[in-house]
Amino acid sequence: MSLTVTDLCCARGGLPVLQGVSFALAPGEALILRGPNGVGKTTLLRTLAGLQPPLAGSVEMGEAAYASHADGIKAQLTVAENLAFWAEVHGVDLPADIYETFDLTDLRDRLAGTLSAGQKRRTGLARLGVIGRPVLLLDEPTVSLDRGSVRLFADFLKERYLAQGGIAVIATHIDLGLEAPELDLTPFKAVPSAVGGSDEAFL
């Protein structure tokens, strides 16, 4: 199923942030969101994910997974238990090569709470390879990753996810090496409100 966004107006705290956003992606395609901090990349992704309602416009797509700055892992469980948990929640089998894909083989029996920031991030991203959603909405997915881990994630996106018909919308300042169009959100920024920007850090 494709992803179609039509004349979307997004808000944060009831105040318009973006207006008139439109784009369409077919299976196997990705879109890179660009723009300065505060322009509304996170707000757009949260709106696409259904975490907040749009003020106007429409979104048509299949089931999506939203990955934000939080890793979404349980500190008291091992890496293996975390991934098994997500597989069970979504009623899927754990991919046999998921540990190798995200360089987690030697960490599978480690408690997630004892991992480094980069290791936690890789574990959190590995969930995306488990749950099998047709659309990924990714907000700065490479935070805390070193160059090698960024390459692992980029390879996963290109060779595993997009190659199998997945769709990804990604807000990132990193070049992931994807053959994907970029959408600068600056022209879609709504007229500033005189109320002020108390929500600026969350845009």
Short mmCIF file of C-alpha atoms in Angstrom, two decimals:
data_model
loop_
_atom_site.label_atom_id
_atom_site.label_comp_id
_atom_site.label_asym_id
_atom_site.label_seq_id
_atom_site.Cartn_x
_atom_site.Cartn_y
_atom_site.Cartn_z
CA MET A 1 0.00 0.00 0.00
CA SER A 2 1.22 3.49 -0.81
CA LEU A 3 1.49 6.54 1.46
CA THR A 4 -0.39 9.64 0.33
CA VAL A 5 -0.36 12.92 2.24
CA THR A 6 -2.67 15.64 0.95
CA ASP A 7 -2.66 19.30 2.00
CA LEU A 8 -1.79 18.42 5.59
CA CYS A 9 -1.85 21.05 8.31
CA CYS A 10 -0.07 20.01 11.51
CA ALA A 11 -0.26 21.60 14.94
CA ARG A 12 1.52 21.44 18.25
CA GLY A 13 -0.31 22.53 21.38
CA GLY A 14 -3.18 23.68 19.19
CA LEU A 15 -0.97 26.07 17.19
CA PRO A 16 -0.37 25.49 13.47
CA VAL A 17 3.20 24.45 12.71
CA LEU A 18 3.06 23.26 9.10
CA GLN A 19 0.45 23.80 6.42
CA GLY A 20 -0.14 22.53 2.89
CA VAL A 21 2.17 19.50 3.10
CA SER A 22 1.57 17.01 0.28
CA PHE A 23 3.58 14.05 -1.01
CA ALA A 24 3.11 10.46 -2.14
CA LEU A 25 5.33 7.39 -1.78
CA ALA A 26 4.99 4.00 -3.43
CA PRO A 27 6.16 0.69 -1.92
CA GLY A 28 9.97 0.60 -1.81
CA GLU A 29 10.34 4.39 -1.63
CA ALA A 30 11.69 6.65 1.11
CA LEU A 31 11.48 10.36 1.80
CA ILE A 32 14.04 12.39 3.75
CA LEU A 33 12.67 15.31 5.75
CA ARG A 34 14.94 18.33 5.92
CA GLY A 35 14.80 21.74 7.53
CA PRO A 36 16.23 23.62 10.51
CA ASN A 37 15.52 22.65 14.09
CA GLY A 38 12.02 23.71 15.06
CA VAL A 39 10.61 23.69 11.54
CA GLY A 40 8.19 20.86 12.37
CA LYS A 41 9.79 17.55 11.33
CA THR A 42 8.83 15.78 14.56
CA THR A 43 5.35 17.29 14.51
CA LEU A 44 4.81 16.01 10.96
CA LEU A 45 5.97 12.51 11.86
CA ARG A 46 3.79 12.39 14.97
CA THR A 47 0.82 13.52 12.90
CA LEU A 48 1.47 10.86 10.26
CA ALA A 49 1.72 8.28 13.06
CA GLY A 50 -1.68 9.30 14.41
CA LEU A 51 -0.27 10.50 17.73
CA GLN A 52 -1.87 13.89 17.20
CA PRO A 53 -4.71 14.91 14.87
CA PRO A 54 -4.12 17.15 11.85
CA LEU A 55 -5.90 20.48 11.65
CA ALA A 56 -6.65 19.85 7.98
CA GLY A 57 -5.77 17.50 5.14
CA SER A 58 -5.55 13.72 4.97
CA VAL A 59 -3.15 10.81 5.35
CA GLU A 60 -3.69 7.48 3.60
CA MET A 61 -1.33 4.60 4.39
CA GLY A 62 -1.00 1.12 5.86
CA GLU A 63 0.03 0.30 9.41
CA ALA A 64 3.01 2.33 10.54
CA ALA A 65 5.72 2.15 13.19
CA TYR A 66 6.96 5.40 14.70
CA ALA A 67 10.47 5.53 16.17
CA SER A 68 11.44 8.66 18.06
CA HIS A 69 14.40 9.62 20.23
CA ALA A 70 13.35 7.06 22.87
CA ASP A 71 14.72 3.56 22.35
CA GLY A 72 11.57 1.83 23.58
CA ILE A 73 13.33 -1.02 25.35
CA LYS A 74 12.83 -2.48 28.82
CA ALA A 75 15.95 -2.08 30.96
CA GLN A 76 15.21 -5.13 33.14
CA LEU A 77 15.05 -7.49 30.14
CA THR A 78 17.93 -8.83 28.07
CA VAL A 79 18.36 -7.84 24.45
CA ALA A 80 16.93 -11.19 23.37
CA GLU A 81 13.98 -10.87 25.73
CA ASN A 82 13.23 -7.38 24.47
CA LEU A 83 13.10 -8.49 20.84
CA ALA A 84 11.13 -11.63 21.72
CA PHE A 85 8.65 -9.42 23.58
CA TRP A 86 8.02 -7.25 20.52
CA ALA A 87 7.72 -10.31 18.28
CA GLU A 88 5.09 -11.76 20.62
CA VAL A 89 3.19 -8.48 20.90
CA HIS A 90 2.92 -8.25 17.10
CA GLY A 91 2.33 -11.96 16.57
CA VAL A 92 5.36 -12.54 14.35
CA ASP A 93 8.38 -14.82 14.37
CA LEU A 94 11.71 -13.34 15.39
CA PRO A 95 13.90 -13.09 12.25
CA ALA A 96 16.81 -15.51 12.59
CA ASP A 97 19.37 -12.95 11.44
CA ILE A 98 18.10 -9.95 13.42
CA TYR A 99 21.05 -10.06 15.85
CA GLU A 100 23.61 -10.11 13.06
CA THR A 101 21.80 -7.37 11.14
CA PHE A 102 22.14 -4.94 14.04
CA ASP A 103 25.42 -6.28 15.48
CA LEU A 104 23.72 -7.62 18.62
CA THR A 105 24.93 -11.23 18.56
CA ASP A 106 27.35 -10.78 21.45
CA LEU A 107 24.82 -8.71 23.41
CA ARG A 108 21.75 -10.93 23.24
CA ASP A 109 22.07 -12.07 26.88
CA ARG A 110 22.97 -8.64 28.29
CA LEU A 111 20.43 -6.70 30.32
CA ALA A 112 19.32 -3.72 28.25
CA GLY A 113 19.88 -1.43 31.22
CA THR A 114 23.62 -2.19 31.12
CA LEU A 115 24.10 -1.31 27.46
CA SER A 116 25.83 1.79 26.13
CA ALA A 117 23.74 4.49 24.42
CA GLY A 118 24.69 3.18 20.99
CA GLN A 119 23.94 -0.41 21.92
CA LYS A 120 20.55 0.59 23.29
CA ARG A 121 19.86 2.46 20.09
CA ARG A 122 20.72 -0.55 17.93
CA THR A 123 18.45 -2.71 20.10
CA GLY A 124 15.63 -0.22 19.73
CA LEU A 125 16.08 -0.04 15.96
CA ALA A 126 16.17 -3.83 15.73
CA ARG A 127 12.51 -3.75 16.78
CA LEU A 128 11.77 -2.27 13.35
CA GLY A 129 13.18 -5.41 11.77
CA VAL A 130 10.96 -7.54 13.99
CA ILE A 131 7.50 -6.01 13.83
CA GLY A 132 7.21 -5.84 10.04
CA ARG A 133 5.16 -2.68 9.60
CA PRO A 134 4.73 -1.53 5.96
CA VAL A 135 5.53 2.10 6.86
CA LEU A 136 8.35 3.41 9.06
CA LEU A 137 8.24 6.96 10.46
CA LEU A 138 11.71 7.67 11.80
CA ASP A 139 12.72 10.72 13.83
CA GLU A 140 16.54 11.05 13.89
CA PRO A 141 17.02 7.26 14.01
CA THR A 142 20.83 7.43 14.07
CA VAL A 143 21.14 9.39 17.34
CA SER A 144 23.92 7.85 19.50
CA LEU A 145 25.17 5.63 16.65
CA ASP A 146 28.79 5.57 15.50
CA ARG A 147 29.64 5.46 11.80
CA GLY A 148 29.70 1.68 11.64
CA SER A 149 26.30 1.40 13.25
CA VAL A 150 24.89 4.07 10.93
CA ARG A 151 26.04 1.94 7.99
CA LEU A 152 24.36 -1.14 9.50
CA PHE A 153 21.09 0.72 9.83
CA ALA A 154 21.35 2.20 6.33
CA ASP A 155 22.00 -1.29 4.93
CA PHE A 156 18.96 -2.60 6.77
CA LEU A 157 16.79 0.12 5.26
CA LYS A 158 18.09 -0.33 1.71
CA GLU A 159 18.65 -4.07 1.45
CA ARG A 160 16.00 -5.44 3.77
CA TYR A 161 13.20 -2.98 4.31
CA LEU A 162 12.83 -0.86 1.17
CA ALA A 163 13.90 -3.72 -1.08
CA GLN A 164 10.95 -5.71 0.24
CA GLY A 165 8.43 -2.97 -0.47
CA GLY A 166 8.53 -0.98 2.75
CA ILE A 167 7.99 2.78 2.86
CA ALA A 168 10.03 5.10 5.09
CA VAL A 169 9.75 8.78 6.03
CA ILE A 170 12.91 9.85 7.82
CA ALA A 171 13.88 13.06 9.60
CA THR A 172 17.66 13.06 9.74
CA HIS A 173 20.70 15.30 9.35
CA ILE A 174 22.84 12.28 8.41
CA ASP A 175 23.45 11.08 4.87
CA LEU A 176 22.19 7.48 4.91
CA GLY A 177 23.17 6.87 1.31
CA LEU A 178 19.59 6.27 0.25
CA GLU A 179 18.42 7.05 -3.25
CA ALA A 180 15.52 9.05 -1.90
CA PRO A 181 14.05 12.49 -2.54
CA GLU A 182 14.31 15.17 0.11
CA LEU A 183 11.50 17.39 1.32
CA ASP A 184 12.52 20.69 2.89
CA LEU A 185 9.72 21.66 5.26
CA THR A 186 10.75 25.32 5.47
CA PRO A 187 8.30 26.49 2.75
CA PHE A 188 5.45 24.77 4.60
CA LYS A 189 6.02 26.50 7.93
CA ALA A 190 2.82 28.09 9.23
CA VAL A 191 2.66 31.78 9.97
CA PRO A 192 4.12 32.27 13.49
CA SER A 193 1.63 32.87 16.27
CA ALA A 194 1.99 35.78 18.63
CA VAL A 195 1.36 33.36 21.50
CA GLY A 196 5.00 32.29 21.38
CA GLY A 197 6.96 29.06 21.08
CA SER A 198 6.66 27.17 24.34
CA ASP A 199 6.60 23.96 22.31
CA GLU A 200 9.70 24.80 20.24
CA ALA A 201 11.79 21.94 21.68
CA PHE A 202 9.21 19.38 20.56
CA LEU A 203 8.81 20.49 16.94
#
